[in-house]
Amino acid sequence: MIRFDYARPADVPEAIGLGAASHAAYLAGGTNLIDLMKENVARPLDVVDINRLPLSAITRTEAGGLRLGALATNADTAHDERVQQDYPLLSSAILAGASPQLRNAATNGGNLNQRTRCYYFYDIDTPCNKRVPGQGCGAIGGVSRIHAILGASEHCIATHPSDMCVALAALEAEVRVEGPEGERVIPFADYHRLPGDQPWRDNTLRPGELVTAIDLPQEGYARNYTYLKLRDRLSYAFALVSVAVGMRLQDGRIEEARVALGGVAHKPWRRPEAETLLRGEAPSRAVFGAAADLLLTGAVGQEGNAFKIPLARRAICRALEQAAAGTPQSQTDKRIA
Ligand SMILES: Cc1cc2nc3c(=O)[nH]c(=O)nc-3n(C[C@H](O)[C@H](O)[C@H](O)COP(=O)(O)OP(=O)(O)OC[C@H]3O[C@@H](n4cnc5c(N)ncnc54)[C@H](O)[C@@H]3O)c2cc1C
Ligand code: SF4
């Protein structure tokens, strides 16, 4: 590990002042950043520990939604009674990720900003445009089982690894950030980026900006939802494909549907046309299949991950069927007192 300076600011302005330095990194739960530093993948010169900042609360918003503090842990968020009751899709997605110990340490801000799990990104002896711009991409033509089938570029085929973010995309959350130029609110769909020709940029945060909270809208699709995660092991594994569905039904027809995919692109993947197609329809295999085809339009596989295309199609259909039937894949569990 290389030398770095460590600071533990007490308030947000002080943190932003320190975080604006070039080669600075915010440290939250550390479950991703510390691993990256140990592997020499991340080499910040200033580590700004944000754990003393007052950003852990989960509160109601004036609009009737919920504000999740950036430093609320994934465990506290998933087990919050308001989240379980009004946003079970989010609770399910968080509980499908990592392990109880990791979720106790991992924070909401850190979850949004975690880096890809691409093997080559972690191995500094292989080329990776995300780690070293211009170096090339080891995954293209290499081992690509976990890589993207949608929205990839000739420079990078990495996926975003988060489960929580797939649910947040479906719920159309907003990300509240604060930085040297003040505060702003970023719609979730605009928070993460596709790799394009700048794969080293995962998101649209500007230098020094800190995520302070995530706002959930009032509608949580608490009756008809599912988070379906397909992976190599039943637990403690990242998604090969995941699907978050939120749906509202009226008189046996779909009034509104949200579908977001994880494990298939550099960001949670949505396609408004697929959701428009579902609106007004009675739930059926035919209409779910048509929506799946639209969502997967343009999907391209490598030798190692082409299996994801039919897998994703089946997963989308199954998730939509489960949501329409009101039988979610993952039940939220109660924390043992
Ligand atoms: C073995 C293992 C298995 C895992 N499995 C899963 C899984 O199945 N599904 C899943 O979704 N995740 C999984 N994870 C990832 C885990 O969810 C993330 O590591 C965690 O959410 C990161 O949160 P953190 O608070 O520890 O972030 P940190 O490690 O502290 O930070 C991560 C990144 O976010 C930045 N950051 C942190 N907070 C902020 C903020 N407020 N504003 C701006 N930038 C910030 C940091 O600078 C850093 O770049 C797994 C992790 C491990 C180690
Ligand atoms: S897919 Fe992206 S992260 Fe992985 S090696 Fe290629 S450039 Fe790096």
PDB file of C-alpha atoms in Angstrom, residues 47-325:
ATOM      1  CA  VAL A  47      -8.373   9.463   2.545  1.00  0.00           C
ATOM      2  CA  VAL A  48     -11.285  11.486   3.918  1.00  0.00           C
ATOM      3  CA  ASP A  49     -13.121   9.395   6.509  1.00  0.00           C
ATOM      4  CA  ILE A  50     -16.730  10.612   6.452  1.00  0.00           C
ATOM      5  CA  ASN A  51     -18.026   8.412   9.265  1.00  0.00           C
ATOM      6  CA  ARG A  52     -18.383  11.325  11.699  1.00  0.00           C
ATOM      7  CA  LEU A  53     -20.678  13.294   9.385  1.00  0.00           C
ATOM      8  CA  PRO A  54     -24.348  13.504  10.424  1.00  0.00           C
ATOM      9  CA  LEU A  55     -25.648  11.587   7.401  1.00  0.00           C
ATOM     10  CA  SER A  56     -27.036   8.384   8.952  1.00  0.00           C
ATOM     11  CA  ALA A  57     -30.680   9.303   9.430  1.00  0.00           C
ATOM     12  CA  ILE A  58     -33.649   7.903   7.510  1.00  0.00           C
ATOM     13  CA  THR A  59     -36.447  10.486   7.525  1.00  0.00           C
ATOM     14  CA  ARG A  60     -39.757  11.226   5.824  1.00  0.00           C
ATOM     15  CA  THR A  61     -39.661  13.851   3.064  1.00  0.00           C
ATOM     16  CA  GLU A  62     -42.259  16.593   2.632  1.00  0.00           C
ATOM     17  CA  ALA A  63     -43.323  14.896  -0.610  1.00  0.00           C
ATOM     18  CA  GLY A  64     -44.324  11.781   1.352  1.00  0.00           C
ATOM     19  CA  GLY A  65     -41.257   9.762   0.386  1.00  0.00           C
ATOM     20  CA  LEU A  66     -38.247   8.694   2.395  1.00  0.00           C
ATOM     21  CA  ARG A  67     -34.753  10.220   2.617  1.00  0.00           C
ATOM     22  CA  LEU A  68     -32.006   7.638   3.154  1.00  0.00           C
ATOM     23  CA  GLY A  69     -28.864   9.153   4.638  1.00  0.00           C
ATOM     24  CA  ALA A  70     -25.684   8.364   2.717  1.00  0.00           C
ATOM     25  CA  LEU A  71     -24.148   6.941   5.877  1.00  0.00           C
ATOM     26  CA  ALA A  72     -27.125   4.809   6.915  1.00  0.00           C
ATOM     27  CA  THR A  73     -25.858   1.265   6.643  1.00  0.00           C
ATOM     28  CA  ASN A  74     -27.315  -1.133   4.100  1.00  0.00           C
ATOM     29  CA  ALA A  75     -28.529  -3.274   7.041  1.00  0.00           C
ATOM     30  CA  ASP A  76     -30.258  -0.396   8.844  1.00  0.00           C
ATOM     31  CA  THR A  77     -31.882   0.674   5.578  1.00  0.00           C
ATOM     32  CA  ALA A  78     -33.116  -2.790   4.609  1.00  0.00           C
ATOM     33  CA  HIS A  79     -34.514  -3.394   8.108  1.00  0.00           C
ATOM     34  CA  ASP A  80     -36.072   0.032   8.602  1.00  0.00           C
ATOM     35  CA  GLU A  81     -39.801  -0.557   9.165  1.00  0.00           C
ATOM     36  CA  ARG A  82     -40.800   2.210   6.733  1.00  0.00           C
ATOM     37  CA  VAL A  83     -38.552   0.746   4.036  1.00  0.00           C
ATOM     38  CA  GLN A  84     -39.866  -2.768   4.637  1.00  0.00           C
ATOM     39  CA  GLN A  85     -43.459  -1.639   4.565  1.00  0.00           C
ATOM     40  CA  ASP A  86     -43.450   0.964   1.771  1.00  0.00           C
ATOM     41  CA  TYR A  87     -40.410  -0.066  -0.314  1.00  0.00           C
ATOM     42  CA  PRO A  88     -40.092  -3.860   0.044  1.00  0.00           C
ATOM     43  CA  LEU A  89     -38.475  -3.958  -3.420  1.00  0.00           C
ATOM     44  CA  LEU A  90     -35.542  -1.963  -2.054  1.00  0.00           C
ATOM     45  CA  SER A  91     -35.336  -3.999   1.119  1.00  0.00           C
ATOM     46  CA  SER A  92     -35.317  -7.251  -0.910  1.00  0.00           C
ATOM     47  CA  ALA A  93     -32.619  -5.995  -3.245  1.00  0.00           C
ATOM     48  CA  ILE A  94     -30.324  -4.906  -0.406  1.00  0.00           C
ATOM     49  CA  LEU A  95     -30.827  -8.204   1.441  1.00  0.00           C
ATOM     50  CA  ALA A  96     -29.972 -10.129  -1.735  1.00  0.00           C
ATOM     51  CA  GLY A  97     -26.499  -8.562  -1.694  1.00  0.00           C
ATOM     52  CA  ALA A  98     -23.251  -9.400   0.097  1.00  0.00           C
ATOM     53  CA  SER A  99     -23.502 -10.911   3.615  1.00  0.00           C
ATOM     54  CA  PRO A 100     -24.995  -9.728   6.939  1.00  0.00           C
ATOM     55  CA  GLN A 101     -21.558  -8.662   8.185  1.00  0.00           C
ATOM     56  CA  LEU A 102     -20.849  -6.652   5.033  1.00  0.00           C
ATOM     57  CA  ARG A 103     -24.299  -5.053   5.059  1.00  0.00           C
ATOM     58  CA  ASN A 104     -23.697  -3.958   8.668  1.00  0.00           C
ATOM     59  CA  ALA A 105     -20.623  -2.012   7.538  1.00  0.00           C
ATOM     60  CA  ALA A 106     -21.573  -0.971   3.993  1.00  0.00           C
ATOM     61  CA  THR A 107     -23.320   2.383   3.603  1.00  0.00           C
ATOM     62  CA  ASN A 108     -25.855   3.641   1.077  1.00  0.00           C
ATOM     63  CA  GLY A 109     -23.411   6.193  -0.383  1.00  0.00           C
ATOM     64  CA  GLY A 110     -20.730   3.527  -0.672  1.00  0.00           C
ATOM     65  CA  ASN A 111     -23.120   1.106  -2.341  1.00  0.00           C
ATOM     66  CA  LEU A 112     -23.844   3.623  -5.118  1.00  0.00           C
ATOM     67  CA  ASN A 113     -20.160   4.306  -5.628  1.00  0.00           C
ATOM     68  CA  GLN A 114     -18.730   0.786  -5.381  1.00  0.00           C
ATOM     69  CA  ARG A 115     -16.501  -0.153  -8.306  1.00  0.00           C
ATOM     70  CA  THR A 116     -16.985  -2.972 -10.808  1.00  0.00           C
ATOM     71  CA  ARG A 117     -16.017  -6.542  -9.914  1.00  0.00           C
ATOM     72  CA  CYS A 118     -14.338  -7.125 -13.323  1.00  0.00           C
ATOM     73  CA  TYR A 119     -11.451  -9.538 -12.646  1.00  0.00           C
ATOM     74  CA  TYR A 120      -9.045  -7.520 -14.789  1.00  0.00           C
ATOM     75  CA  PHE A 121      -9.846  -4.277 -12.969  1.00  0.00           C
ATOM     76  CA  TYR A 122      -8.637  -5.936  -9.747  1.00  0.00           C
ATOM     77  CA  ASP A 123      -5.519  -7.511 -11.281  1.00  0.00           C
ATOM     78  CA  ILE A 124      -2.938  -4.775 -11.789  1.00  0.00           C
ATOM     79  CA  ASP A 125      -0.835  -7.075 -13.965  1.00  0.00           C
ATOM     80  CA  THR A 126      -3.487  -7.070 -16.715  1.00  0.00           C
ATOM     81  CA  PRO A 127      -4.637  -4.223 -18.982  1.00  0.00           C
ATOM     82  CA  CYS A 128      -7.709  -2.270 -17.948  1.00  0.00           C
ATOM     83  CA  ASN A 129      -8.960   1.041 -19.343  1.00  0.00           C
ATOM     84  CA  LYS A 130     -10.994   1.707 -16.222  1.00  0.00           C
ATOM     85  CA  ARG A 131      -7.945   1.443 -13.960  1.00  0.00           C
ATOM     86  CA  VAL A 132      -5.400   2.982 -16.346  1.00  0.00           C
ATOM     87  CA  PRO A 133      -6.935   5.020 -19.213  1.00  0.00           C
ATOM     88  CA  GLY A 134      -5.632   3.927 -22.605  1.00  0.00           C
ATOM     89  CA  GLN A 135      -4.193   0.625 -21.388  1.00  0.00           C
ATOM     90  CA  GLY A 136      -6.700  -1.633 -23.193  1.00  0.00           C
ATOM     91  CA  CYS A 137      -9.347  -4.026 -21.949  1.00  0.00           C
ATOM     92  CA  GLY A 138      -8.385  -7.494 -20.756  1.00  0.00           C
ATOM     93  CA  ALA A 139     -11.984  -8.686 -20.630  1.00  0.00           C
ATOM     94  CA  ILE A 140     -12.718  -8.204 -24.336  1.00  0.00           C
ATOM     95  CA  GLY A 141     -11.584 -11.504 -25.793  1.00  0.00           C
ATOM     96  CA  GLY A 142     -10.736 -12.685 -22.268  1.00  0.00           C
ATOM     97  CA  VAL A 143     -12.773 -14.203 -19.445  1.00  0.00           C
ATOM     98  CA  SER A 144     -16.103 -12.429 -19.643  1.00  0.00           C
ATOM     99  CA  ARG A 145     -18.654 -14.479 -17.694  1.00  0.00           C
ATOM    100  CA  ILE A 146     -19.739 -11.580 -15.468  1.00  0.00           C
ATOM    101  CA  HIS A 147     -19.571  -8.841 -18.090  1.00  0.00           C
ATOM    102  CA  ALA A 148     -22.042  -6.581 -19.873  1.00  0.00           C
ATOM    103  CA  ILE A 149     -24.395  -7.493 -22.704  1.00  0.00           C
ATOM    104  CA  LEU A 150     -25.978  -4.034 -22.982  1.00  0.00           C
ATOM    105  CA  GLY A 151     -24.557  -0.516 -23.365  1.00  0.00           C
ATOM    106  CA  ALA A 152     -20.923  -1.662 -23.441  1.00  0.00           C
ATOM    107  CA  SER A 153     -18.230  -0.059 -25.595  1.00  0.00           C
ATOM    108  CA  GLU A 154     -15.083  -1.152 -27.386  1.00  0.00           C
ATOM    109  CA  HIS A 155     -13.203   0.285 -24.386  1.00  0.00           C
ATOM    110  CA  CYS A 156     -14.974  -1.482 -21.518  1.00  0.00           C
ATOM    111  CA  ILE A 157     -17.588  -4.202 -20.968  1.00  0.00           C
ATOM    112  CA  ALA A 158     -17.750  -3.983 -17.170  1.00  0.00           C
ATOM    113  CA  THR A 159     -21.000  -4.162 -15.191  1.00  0.00           C
ATOM    114  CA  HIS A 160     -22.115  -2.228 -12.139  1.00  0.00           C
ATOM    115  CA  PRO A 161     -22.264  -4.760  -9.304  1.00  0.00           C
ATOM    116  CA  SER A 162     -24.878  -3.261  -6.968  1.00  0.00           C
ATOM    117  CA  ASP A 163     -28.218  -4.881  -6.149  1.00  0.00           C
ATOM    118  CA  MET A 164     -29.510  -1.863  -4.239  1.00  0.00           C
ATOM    119  CA  CYS A 165     -29.023   0.398  -7.254  1.00  0.00           C
ATOM    120  CA  VAL A 166     -31.225  -1.795  -9.462  1.00  0.00           C
ATOM    121  CA  ALA A 167     -34.151  -1.255  -7.091  1.00  0.00           C
ATOM    122  CA  LEU A 168     -33.359   2.463  -6.782  1.00  0.00           C
ATOM    123  CA  ALA A 169     -33.438   2.746 -10.581  1.00  0.00           C
ATOM    124  CA  ALA A 170     -36.845   1.065 -10.739  1.00  0.00           C
ATOM    125  CA  LEU A 171     -38.160   3.317  -7.982  1.00  0.00           C
ATOM    126  CA  GLU A 172     -36.781   6.439  -9.734  1.00  0.00           C
ATOM    127  CA  ALA A 173     -34.931   7.624  -6.650  1.00  0.00           C
ATOM    128  CA  GLU A 174     -32.934  10.857  -6.618  1.00  0.00           C
ATOM    129  CA  VAL A 175     -29.366  11.267  -5.425  1.00  0.00           C
ATOM    130  CA  ARG A 176     -28.616  14.343  -3.311  1.00  0.00           C
ATOM    131  CA  VAL A 177     -25.026  15.530  -3.587  1.00  0.00           C
ATOM    132  CA  GLU A 178     -23.035  18.401  -2.167  1.00  0.00           C
ATOM    133  CA  GLY A 179     -19.750  19.695  -3.532  1.00  0.00           C
ATOM    134  CA  PRO A 180     -17.495  22.731  -3.936  1.00  0.00           C
ATOM    135  CA  GLU A 181     -20.144  24.338  -6.185  1.00  0.00           C
ATOM    136  CA  GLY A 182     -23.063  23.687  -3.830  1.00  0.00           C
ATOM    137  CA  GLU A 183     -25.882  21.162  -3.665  1.00  0.00           C
ATOM    138  CA  ARG A 184     -27.676  19.423  -6.512  1.00  0.00           C
ATOM    139  CA  VAL A 185     -30.088  16.559  -7.048  1.00  0.00           C
ATOM    140  CA  ILE A 186     -29.384  13.909  -9.695  1.00  0.00           C
ATOM    141  CA  PRO A 187     -32.192  11.687 -11.058  1.00  0.00           C
ATOM    142  CA  PHE A 188     -31.100   8.080 -10.525  1.00  0.00           C
ATOM    143  CA  ALA A 189     -31.097   7.324 -14.260  1.00  0.00           C
ATOM    144  CA  ASP A 190     -28.450  10.030 -14.735  1.00  0.00           C
ATOM    145  CA  TYR A 191     -26.241   9.070 -11.798  1.00  0.00           C
ATOM    146  CA  HIS A 192     -24.319   6.133 -13.294  1.00  0.00           C
ATOM    147  CA  ARG A 193     -22.763   6.303 -16.779  1.00  0.00           C
ATOM    148  CA  LEU A 194     -22.228   3.960 -19.686  1.00  0.00           C
ATOM    149  CA  PRO A 195     -18.511   3.400 -20.341  1.00  0.00           C
ATOM    150  CA  GLY A 196     -18.250   5.030 -23.792  1.00  0.00           C
ATOM    151  CA  ASP A 197     -14.705   6.235 -24.388  1.00  0.00           C
ATOM    152  CA  GLN A 198     -14.207   7.222 -20.723  1.00  0.00           C
ATOM    153  CA  PRO A 199     -14.740   3.961 -18.830  1.00  0.00           C
ATOM    154  CA  TRP A 200     -12.795   5.222 -15.815  1.00  0.00           C
ATOM    155  CA  ARG A 201     -15.781   7.483 -14.990  1.00  0.00           C
ATOM    156  CA  ASP A 202     -18.429   5.354 -13.278  1.00  0.00           C
ATOM    157  CA  ASN A 203     -20.858   8.148 -12.515  1.00  0.00           C
ATOM    158  CA  THR A 204     -21.640  11.821 -13.021  1.00  0.00           C
ATOM    159  CA  LEU A 205     -20.256  13.059  -9.685  1.00  0.00           C
ATOM    160  CA  ARG A 206     -18.030  16.115 -10.110  1.00  0.00           C
ATOM    161  CA  PRO A 207     -14.654  16.373  -8.346  1.00  0.00           C
ATOM    162  CA  GLY A 208     -15.104  16.652  -4.582  1.00  0.00           C
ATOM    163  CA  GLU A 209     -18.844  15.952  -4.638  1.00  0.00           C
ATOM    164  CA  LEU A 210     -20.198  13.923  -1.756  1.00  0.00           C
ATOM    165  CA  VAL A 211     -23.418  11.913  -1.805  1.00  0.00           C
ATOM    166  CA  THR A 212     -25.408  13.111   1.212  1.00  0.00           C
ATOM    167  CA  ALA A 213     -28.697  11.216   0.758  1.00  0.00           C
ATOM    168  CA  ILE A 214     -30.969   9.240  -1.555  1.00  0.00           C
ATOM    169  CA  ASP A 215     -34.592  10.345  -1.851  1.00  0.00           C
ATOM    170  CA  LEU A 216     -37.338   7.812  -2.534  1.00  0.00           C
ATOM    171  CA  PRO A 217     -40.597   9.057  -4.071  1.00  0.00           C
ATOM    172  CA  GLN A 218     -43.908   8.306  -2.395  1.00  0.00           C
ATOM    173  CA  GLU A 219     -44.819   5.418  -4.717  1.00  0.00           C
ATOM    174  CA  GLY A 220     -43.020   2.271  -3.579  1.00  0.00           C
ATOM    175  CA  TYR A 221     -44.993  -0.434  -5.491  1.00  0.00           C
ATOM    176  CA  ALA A 222     -45.385  -2.274  -2.194  1.00  0.00           C
ATOM    177  CA  ARG A 223     -48.141  -4.658  -3.362  1.00  0.00           C
ATOM    178  CA  ASN A 224     -46.762  -5.895  -6.657  1.00  0.00           C
ATOM    179  CA  TYR A 225     -42.992  -6.103  -6.830  1.00  0.00           C
ATOM    180  CA  THR A 226     -40.110  -8.534  -7.034  1.00  0.00           C
ATOM    181  CA  TYR A 227     -36.335  -8.549  -6.952  1.00  0.00           C
ATOM    182  CA  LEU A 228     -35.062 -11.619  -8.753  1.00  0.00           C
ATOM    183  CA  LYS A 229     -31.319 -12.246  -8.552  1.00  0.00           C
ATOM    184  CA  LEU A 230     -29.616 -15.036 -10.510  1.00  0.00           C
ATOM    185  CA  ARG A 231     -26.046 -15.888  -9.535  1.00  0.00           C
ATOM    186  CA  ASP A 232     -23.533 -18.706  -9.343  1.00  0.00           C
ATOM    187  CA  ARG A 233     -24.184 -19.362  -5.611  1.00  0.00           C
ATOM    188  CA  LEU A 234     -27.435 -18.915  -3.720  1.00  0.00           C
ATOM    189  CA  SER A 235     -25.890 -16.325  -1.406  1.00  0.00           C
ATOM    190  CA  TYR A 236     -22.809 -14.144  -1.116  1.00  0.00           C
ATOM    191  CA  ALA A 237     -22.351 -13.766  -4.857  1.00  0.00           C
ATOM    192  CA  PHE A 238     -22.830 -10.904  -7.285  1.00  0.00           C
ATOM    193  CA  ALA A 239     -25.674 -11.017  -9.808  1.00  0.00           C
ATOM    194  CA  LEU A 240     -25.149 -12.545 -13.219  1.00  0.00           C
ATOM    195  CA  VAL A 241     -28.561 -11.109 -14.045  1.00  0.00           C
ATOM    196  CA  SER A 242     -31.029  -9.431 -11.715  1.00  0.00           C
ATOM    197  CA  VAL A 243     -34.439  -7.900 -12.297  1.00  0.00           C
ATOM    198  CA  ALA A 244     -36.285  -5.347 -10.169  1.00  0.00           C
ATOM    199  CA  VAL A 245     -39.974  -4.954 -10.938  1.00  0.00           C
ATOM    200  CA  GLY A 246     -42.493  -2.574  -9.408  1.00  0.00           C
ATOM    201  CA  MET A 247     -46.030  -2.684 -10.721  1.00  0.00           C
ATOM    202  CA  ARG A 248     -49.424  -1.127 -10.046  1.00  0.00           C
ATOM    203  CA  LEU A 249     -52.515  -3.039 -11.180  1.00  0.00           C
ATOM    204  CA  GLN A 250     -56.044  -1.718 -11.586  1.00  0.00           C
ATOM    205  CA  ASP A 251     -59.003  -3.959 -12.481  1.00  0.00           C
ATOM    206  CA  GLY A 252     -56.710  -6.728 -13.692  1.00  0.00           C
ATOM    207  CA  ARG A 253     -54.659  -4.461 -15.971  1.00  0.00           C
ATOM    208  CA  ILE A 254     -51.195  -2.995 -15.519  1.00  0.00           C
ATOM    209  CA  GLU A 255     -51.572   0.672 -14.689  1.00  0.00           C
ATOM    210  CA  GLU A 256     -47.848   1.252 -14.340  1.00  0.00           C
ATOM    211  CA  ALA A 257     -44.733  -0.937 -14.447  1.00  0.00           C
ATOM    212  CA  ARG A 258     -41.073  -0.338 -13.749  1.00  0.00           C
ATOM    213  CA  VAL A 259     -38.418  -2.837 -14.795  1.00  0.00           C
ATOM    214  CA  ALA A 260     -34.695  -2.440 -14.148  1.00  0.00           C
ATOM    215  CA  LEU A 261     -31.944  -4.969 -14.856  1.00  0.00           C
ATOM    216  CA  GLY A 262     -28.720  -5.551 -12.936  1.00  0.00           C
ATOM    217  CA  GLY A 263     -25.595  -7.496 -13.873  1.00  0.00           C
ATOM    218  CA  VAL A 264     -25.973  -6.713 -17.562  1.00  0.00           C
ATOM    219  CA  ALA A 265     -24.589  -3.191 -18.055  1.00  0.00           C
ATOM    220  CA  HIS A 266     -22.331  -0.469 -16.657  1.00  0.00           C
ATOM    221  CA  LYS A 267     -25.427   0.927 -14.921  1.00  0.00           C
ATOM    222  CA  PRO A 268     -28.868  -0.375 -13.929  1.00  0.00           C
ATOM    223  CA  TRP A 269     -30.619  -0.902 -17.260  1.00  0.00           C
ATOM    224  CA  ARG A 270     -34.066   0.459 -18.063  1.00  0.00           C
ATOM    225  CA  ARG A 271     -35.861   1.078 -21.338  1.00  0.00           C
ATOM    226  CA  PRO A 272     -38.971   3.282 -21.123  1.00  0.00           C
ATOM    227  CA  GLU A 273     -40.486   1.711 -24.281  1.00  0.00           C
ATOM    228  CA  ALA A 274     -40.717  -1.653 -22.502  1.00  0.00           C
ATOM    229  CA  GLU A 275     -42.597  -0.078 -19.593  1.00  0.00           C
ATOM    230  CA  THR A 276     -44.905   1.813 -21.959  1.00  0.00           C
ATOM    231  CA  LEU A 277     -45.680  -1.452 -23.735  1.00  0.00           C
ATOM    232  CA  LEU A 278     -46.848  -3.009 -20.462  1.00  0.00           C
ATOM    233  CA  ARG A 279     -49.135  -0.134 -19.521  1.00  0.00           C
ATOM    234  CA  GLY A 280     -52.840  -0.934 -19.970  1.00  0.00           C
ATOM    235  CA  GLU A 281     -52.198  -4.621 -20.702  1.00  0.00           C
ATOM    236  CA  ALA A 282     -53.512  -7.600 -18.764  1.00  0.00           C
ATOM    237  CA  PRO A 283     -50.597  -9.660 -17.383  1.00  0.00           C
ATOM    238  CA  SER A 284     -49.718 -12.465 -19.792  1.00  0.00           C
ATOM    239  CA  ARG A 285     -46.673 -14.424 -20.906  1.00  0.00           C
ATOM    240  CA  ALA A 286     -46.980 -12.935 -24.384  1.00  0.00           C
ATOM    241  CA  VAL A 287     -46.890  -9.327 -23.224  1.00  0.00           C
ATOM    242  CA  PHE A 288     -44.099 -10.020 -20.707  1.00  0.00           C
ATOM    243  CA  GLY A 289     -42.070 -11.702 -23.447  1.00  0.00           C
ATOM    244  CA  ALA A 290     -42.552  -8.697 -25.722  1.00  0.00           C
ATOM    245  CA  ALA A 291     -41.406  -6.356 -22.928  1.00  0.00           C
ATOM    246  CA  ALA A 292     -38.348  -8.564 -22.319  1.00  0.00           C
ATOM    247  CA  ASP A 293     -37.462  -8.463 -26.014  1.00  0.00           C
ATOM    248  CA  LEU A 294     -37.659  -4.668 -25.981  1.00  0.00           C
ATOM    249  CA  LEU A 295     -35.511  -4.417 -22.858  1.00  0.00           C
ATOM    250  CA  LEU A 296     -32.884  -6.627 -24.458  1.00  0.00           C
ATOM    251  CA  THR A 297     -32.850  -4.922 -27.853  1.00  0.00           C
ATOM    252  CA  GLY A 298     -29.243  -4.533 -28.959  1.00  0.00           C
ATOM    253  CA  ALA A 299     -27.868  -7.047 -26.449  1.00  0.00           C
ATOM    254  CA  VAL A 300     -24.472  -8.411 -27.520  1.00  0.00           C
ATOM    255  CA  GLY A 301     -22.619 -11.251 -25.829  1.00  0.00           C
ATOM    256  CA  GLN A 302     -18.955 -12.197 -25.724  1.00  0.00           C
ATOM    257  CA  GLU A 303     -17.918 -15.846 -25.888  1.00  0.00           C
ATOM    258  CA  GLY A 304     -18.108 -16.100 -22.100  1.00  0.00           C
ATOM    259  CA  ASN A 305     -21.323 -14.252 -21.394  1.00  0.00           C
ATOM    260  CA  ALA A 306     -23.662 -14.748 -24.363  1.00  0.00           C
ATOM    261  CA  PHE A 307     -25.644 -17.088 -22.074  1.00  0.00           C
ATOM    262  CA  LYS A 308     -26.848 -13.985 -20.249  1.00  0.00           C
ATOM    263  CA  ILE A 309     -29.122 -12.941 -23.127  1.00  0.00           C
ATOM    264  CA  PRO A 310     -31.583 -15.878 -22.925  1.00  0.00           C
ATOM    265  CA  LEU A 311     -31.096 -15.986 -19.145  1.00  0.00           C
ATOM    266  CA  ALA A 312     -32.102 -12.326 -18.850  1.00  0.00           C
ATOM    267  CA  ARG A 313     -35.141 -12.873 -21.063  1.00  0.00           C
ATOM    268  CA  ARG A 314     -36.387 -15.693 -18.857  1.00  0.00           C
ATOM    269  CA  ALA A 315     -35.580 -13.734 -15.690  1.00  0.00           C
ATOM    270  CA  ILE A 316     -37.524 -10.675 -16.879  1.00  0.00           C
ATOM    271  CA  CYS A 317     -40.587 -12.794 -17.713  1.00  0.00           C
ATOM    272  CA  ARG A 318     -40.425 -14.604 -14.383  1.00  0.00           C
ATOM    273  CA  ALA A 319     -39.970 -11.396 -12.381  1.00  0.00           C
ATOM    274  CA  LEU A 320     -42.912  -9.771 -14.146  1.00  0.00           C
ATOM    275  CA  GLU A 321     -45.087 -12.833 -13.512  1.00  0.00           C
ATOM    276  CA  GLN A 322     -44.152 -12.859  -9.834  1.00  0.00           C
ATOM    277  CA  ALA A 323     -44.806  -9.159  -9.410  1.00  0.00           C
ATOM    278  CA  ALA A 324     -48.170  -9.373 -11.186  1.00  0.00           C
ATOM    279  CA  ALA A 325     -49.187 -12.303  -8.979  1.00  0.00           C
TER     280      ALA A 325
END
